[in-house]
Amino acid sequence: MSTLADFPVARRWPATHPDRIQLYSLNTPNGVKASIMLEETGLPYEAHLVDIMKDESHLPEFLALNPNGKIPAMIDPDGPDGKALGLFESGAILMYLAEKSGKFMPSDAAGRWETIQWVFFQMASIGPMFGQVGFFNKFAGKAYEDKRPLQRYATESQRLLGVLDGRLDGRDWIMGADYSIADIATLGWVNNLITFYEARELVQFDRFANVAAWLERGLARPAVQRGLAIPARG
């Protein structure tokens, strides 16, 4: 596809500013990765609320952009070679926006790959495990009489927090002195775990002083605060 108008999702959620990046999302831990990154980079964009509680991410127009039916997804009308580019998967979106903006990714090859590996650590481990804690601690799984699944995911989440805590020992950010897409990928999930998922005591979060200090630094960033509320739930 070469223009924004070629995407069915743009007809379901019309653009007011078709020259800007179009974000289709909700402010979940995965969704805010994209909105925080867009706020941090200053790239012009327009956000469209995709209400997953109304199953809007499984509408045909959205599935044409992301056949997996998950948020976030986006379209850059000024993609490679000046053609519109649609993307899904929050990690891919972060990497694309880092390359487009020239921000929040080391310029040297070794630093770049080290950053990418920590983004994948969030994608493959922190997100899935923390999400299961949320399901079993706050949502439908809370009613299950068998508490072994909750304990299994809480224990694994504690282990992952320990990995992150060790990485942050002596570092302000996951990559050291420089804030990066690795931090942006992870901040929303850690914040959600102890706030929305109400699992602070369950995962013994206060044991992880380096993570707690890192989260406080991240939440102090104005772009992070803005991104956490975009697009807001209706």
Coordinates of C-alpha atoms in Angstrom, one line a residue:
M1 CA 0.0 0.0 0.0
S2 CA 1.3 3.4 -0.9
T3 CA -1.0 6.0 0.8
L4 CA -2.9 6.3 4.0
A5 CA -6.2 6.1 2.1
D6 CA -5.4 2.6 0.9
F7 CA -5.7 1.3 4.4
P8 CA -9.2 0.2 5.5
V9 CA -8.4 1.1 9.1
A10 CA -8.2 4.8 8.0
R11 CA -11.8 4.7 6.8
R12 CA -13.0 3.2 10.1
W13 CA -10.9 5.8 12.1
P14 CA -10.6 8.8 9.8
A15 CA -7.6 11.0 10.0
T16 CA -7.9 14.7 10.9
H17 CA -4.2 15.1 10.0
P18 CA -3.5 12.6 7.3
D19 CA 0.1 13.8 7.0
R20 CA 0.9 12.6 10.5
I21 CA 1.7 9.2 11.9
Q22 CA -1.6 7.5 12.7
L23 CA -1.7 5.5 16.0
Y24 CA -4.4 3.0 16.7
S25 CA -4.2 2.0 20.3
L26 CA -5.4 2.1 23.9
N27 CA -3.4 3.0 27.0
T28 CA -2.6 -0.6 28.1
P29 CA 1.0 -1.6 28.9
N30 CA 1.6 -2.5 25.3
G31 CA -0.3 0.4 23.9
V32 CA 1.6 3.1 25.9
K33 CA 5.0 1.9 24.5
A34 CA 4.0 3.5 21.2
S35 CA 2.4 6.7 22.7
I36 CA 5.3 7.3 25.0
M37 CA 7.8 6.8 22.2
L38 CA 5.9 9.2 20.0
E39 CA 5.7 11.8 22.8
E40 CA 9.4 11.4 23.6
T41 CA 10.5 11.8 19.9
G42 CA 8.2 14.7 19.1
L43 CA 7.2 13.1 15.8
P44 CA 3.8 14.5 14.7
Y45 CA 1.1 11.9 15.2
E46 CA -2.6 11.4 15.7
A47 CA -4.1 8.9 18.1
H48 CA -7.2 6.9 17.6
L49 CA -8.9 5.0 20.4
V50 CA -9.4 1.3 19.6
D51 CA -11.7 0.0 22.4
I52 CA -10.6 -3.6 23.0
M53 CA -13.5 -3.9 25.6
K54 CA -15.8 -3.5 22.6
D55 CA -13.8 -5.9 20.5
E56 CA -12.9 -3.1 18.1
S57 CA -9.4 -4.6 17.5
H58 CA -11.2 -7.5 15.8
L59 CA -13.2 -5.4 13.4
P60 CA -12.3 -6.2 9.7
E61 CA -10.8 -2.8 9.2
F62 CA -8.4 -3.2 12.1
L63 CA -7.6 -6.8 11.2
A64 CA -6.6 -5.6 7.7
L65 CA -3.8 -3.7 9.5
N66 CA -3.0 -6.2 12.2
P67 CA -4.3 -9.7 11.5
N68 CA -3.4 -10.7 15.1
G69 CA -6.1 -8.3 16.4
K70 CA -4.0 -6.6 19.0
I71 CA -3.1 -3.0 19.8
P72 CA -1.0 -1.0 19.2
A73 CA -0.8 -0.6 15.4
M74 CA 0.2 2.4 13.4
I75 CA 0.6 3.8 9.9
D76 CA 3.3 6.2 8.9
P77 CA 2.1 8.0 5.8
D78 CA 5.7 9.0 5.1
G79 CA 7.4 5.6 5.4
P80 CA 10.4 4.2 3.5
D81 CA 10.6 5.6 0.0
G82 CA 7.9 8.1 0.8
K83 CA 5.2 5.4 0.8
A84 CA 2.8 4.7 3.6
L85 CA 3.8 1.9 6.0
G86 CA 1.6 0.0 8.4
L87 CA 3.1 -1.7 11.4
F88 CA 1.9 -3.8 14.3
E89 CA 3.7 -5.3 17.3
S90 CA 4.9 -2.8 19.9
G91 CA 8.5 -3.8 19.7
A92 CA 8.7 -3.4 16.0
I93 CA 7.0 0.0 16.3
L94 CA 9.6 1.1 18.9
M95 CA 12.5 0.1 16.7
Y96 CA 11.0 1.8 13.6
L97 CA 10.3 5.0 15.5
A98 CA 13.9 5.0 16.9
E99 CA 15.3 4.6 13.4
K100 CA 13.0 7.3 12.0
S101 CA 13.7 9.8 14.7
G102 CA 17.3 8.9 15.4
K103 CA 16.5 8.9 19.1
F104 CA 16.6 6.4 22.0
M105 CA 18.8 3.8 20.2
P106 CA 22.6 3.7 20.4
S107 CA 24.3 4.5 17.2
D108 CA 27.0 1.8 17.5
A109 CA 26.2 -1.7 16.4
A110 CA 27.0 -3.4 19.7
G111 CA 24.9 -0.9 21.7
R112 CA 22.1 -1.3 19.2
W113 CA 21.9 -5.0 19.6
E114 CA 22.3 -4.9 23.3
T115 CA 19.3 -2.5 23.5
I116 CA 17.2 -4.8 21.2
Q117 CA 17.9 -7.8 23.4
W118 CA 16.4 -6.0 26.4
V119 CA 13.4 -5.0 24.3
F120 CA 13.0 -8.7 23.5
F121 CA 13.4 -9.5 27.2
Q122 CA 10.4 -7.4 27.9
M123 CA 8.4 -8.7 24.9
A124 CA 9.1 -12.4 25.6
S125 CA 9.2 -12.5 29.4
I126 CA 8.1 -9.4 31.4
G127 CA 4.9 -8.7 29.3
P128 CA 3.5 -12.3 29.3
M129 CA 4.4 -13.1 32.9
F130 CA 3.2 -9.8 34.4
G131 CA 0.0 -10.1 32.3
Q132 CA -0.8 -13.5 33.8
V133 CA -0.3 -12.0 37.2
G134 CA -2.9 -9.4 36.3
F135 CA -5.3 -12.0 35.1
F136 CA -5.1 -14.2 38.2
N137 CA -4.7 -11.5 40.8
K138 CA -7.3 -8.9 39.6
F139 CA -9.4 -10.2 36.7
A140 CA -11.4 -13.4 36.0
G141 CA -8.7 -15.7 37.3
K142 CA -9.1 -14.1 40.8
A143 CA -12.1 -16.3 41.3
Y144 CA -10.3 -19.5 40.7
E145 CA -10.1 -21.7 43.8
D146 CA -6.8 -23.2 42.7
K147 CA -4.1 -20.5 43.5
R148 CA -1.2 -22.4 42.0
P149 CA -1.3 -20.6 38.7
L150 CA -1.2 -17.2 40.5
Q151 CA 1.7 -18.3 42.6
R152 CA 3.5 -19.7 39.6
Y153 CA 3.3 -16.4 37.7
A154 CA 4.0 -14.3 40.8
T155 CA 7.1 -16.3 41.5
E156 CA 8.3 -16.0 37.9
S157 CA 7.5 -12.2 38.0
Q158 CA 9.7 -11.9 41.1
R159 CA 12.5 -13.7 39.3
L160 CA 12.2 -11.3 36.3
L161 CA 12.2 -8.3 38.6
G162 CA 15.4 -9.7 40.0
V163 CA 16.9 -9.9 36.6
L164 CA 15.9 -6.3 35.9
D165 CA 17.1 -5.2 39.3
G166 CA 20.5 -6.7 38.7
R167 CA 20.8 -5.0 35.3
L168 CA 20.0 -1.7 36.9
D169 CA 22.6 -2.0 39.6
G170 CA 24.8 1.1 39.1
R171 CA 22.8 2.2 36.1
D172 CA 20.2 4.9 35.8
W173 CA 18.6 3.3 32.8
I174 CA 18.7 -0.2 31.3
M175 CA 21.4 0.8 28.9
G176 CA 23.3 2.8 31.4
A177 CA 23.4 6.6 31.3
D178 CA 21.2 6.8 28.2
Y179 CA 17.4 6.3 28.3
S180 CA 16.4 4.1 25.4
I181 CA 13.6 2.1 23.8
A182 CA 14.4 -0.7 26.3
D183 CA 13.2 1.6 29.1
I184 CA 10.1 2.7 27.1
A185 CA 9.2 -0.9 26.4
T186 CA 9.4 -1.9 30.1
L187 CA 8.2 1.1 32.1
G188 CA 4.5 0.6 31.5
W189 CA 4.5 -3.0 32.4
V190 CA 6.3 -2.5 35.7
N191 CA 4.0 0.4 36.5
N192 CA 0.9 -1.6 35.7
L193 CA 2.1 -4.6 37.8
I194 CA 2.1 -2.6 41.0
T195 CA -0.8 -0.2 40.3
F196 CA -3.5 -1.5 38.0
Y197 CA -2.8 -5.2 38.7
E198 CA -2.4 -4.4 42.5
A199 CA 0.4 -6.9 42.8
R200 CA 3.0 -4.8 44.7
E201 CA 2.9 -7.1 47.8
L202 CA 2.3 -10.2 45.9
V203 CA 5.6 -9.9 43.9
Q204 CA 7.4 -8.3 46.8
F205 CA 8.2 -5.3 44.7
D206 CA 9.9 -3.3 47.5
R207 CA 12.7 -5.8 47.5
F208 CA 13.9 -4.5 44.2
A209 CA 15.2 -1.1 45.1
N210 CA 17.0 -0.5 41.7
V211 CA 13.8 -1.2 39.8
A212 CA 11.8 1.1 42.1
A213 CA 14.3 4.0 41.6
W214 CA 14.3 3.4 37.9
L215 CA 10.5 3.4 37.7
E216 CA 10.4 6.7 39.7
R217 CA 12.9 8.3 37.3
G218 CA 10.9 7.1 34.3
L219 CA 7.5 8.3 35.6
A220 CA 9.1 11.7 36.3
R221 CA 9.5 12.2 32.6
P222 CA 6.8 14.5 31.2
A223 CA 6.6 12.5 27.9
V224 CA 6.0 9.3 29.9
Q225 CA 3.2 10.9 31.8
R226 CA 1.6 12.1 28.7
G227 CA 2.0 8.8 26.9
L228 CA 0.5 6.8 29.7
A229 CA -2.8 8.6 29.1
I230 CA -2.9 8.3 25.3
P231 CA -5.3 7.2 23.9
A232 CA -7.4 7.4 27.0
R233 CA -10.1 4.9 27.8
G234 CA -13.6 6.3 27.0

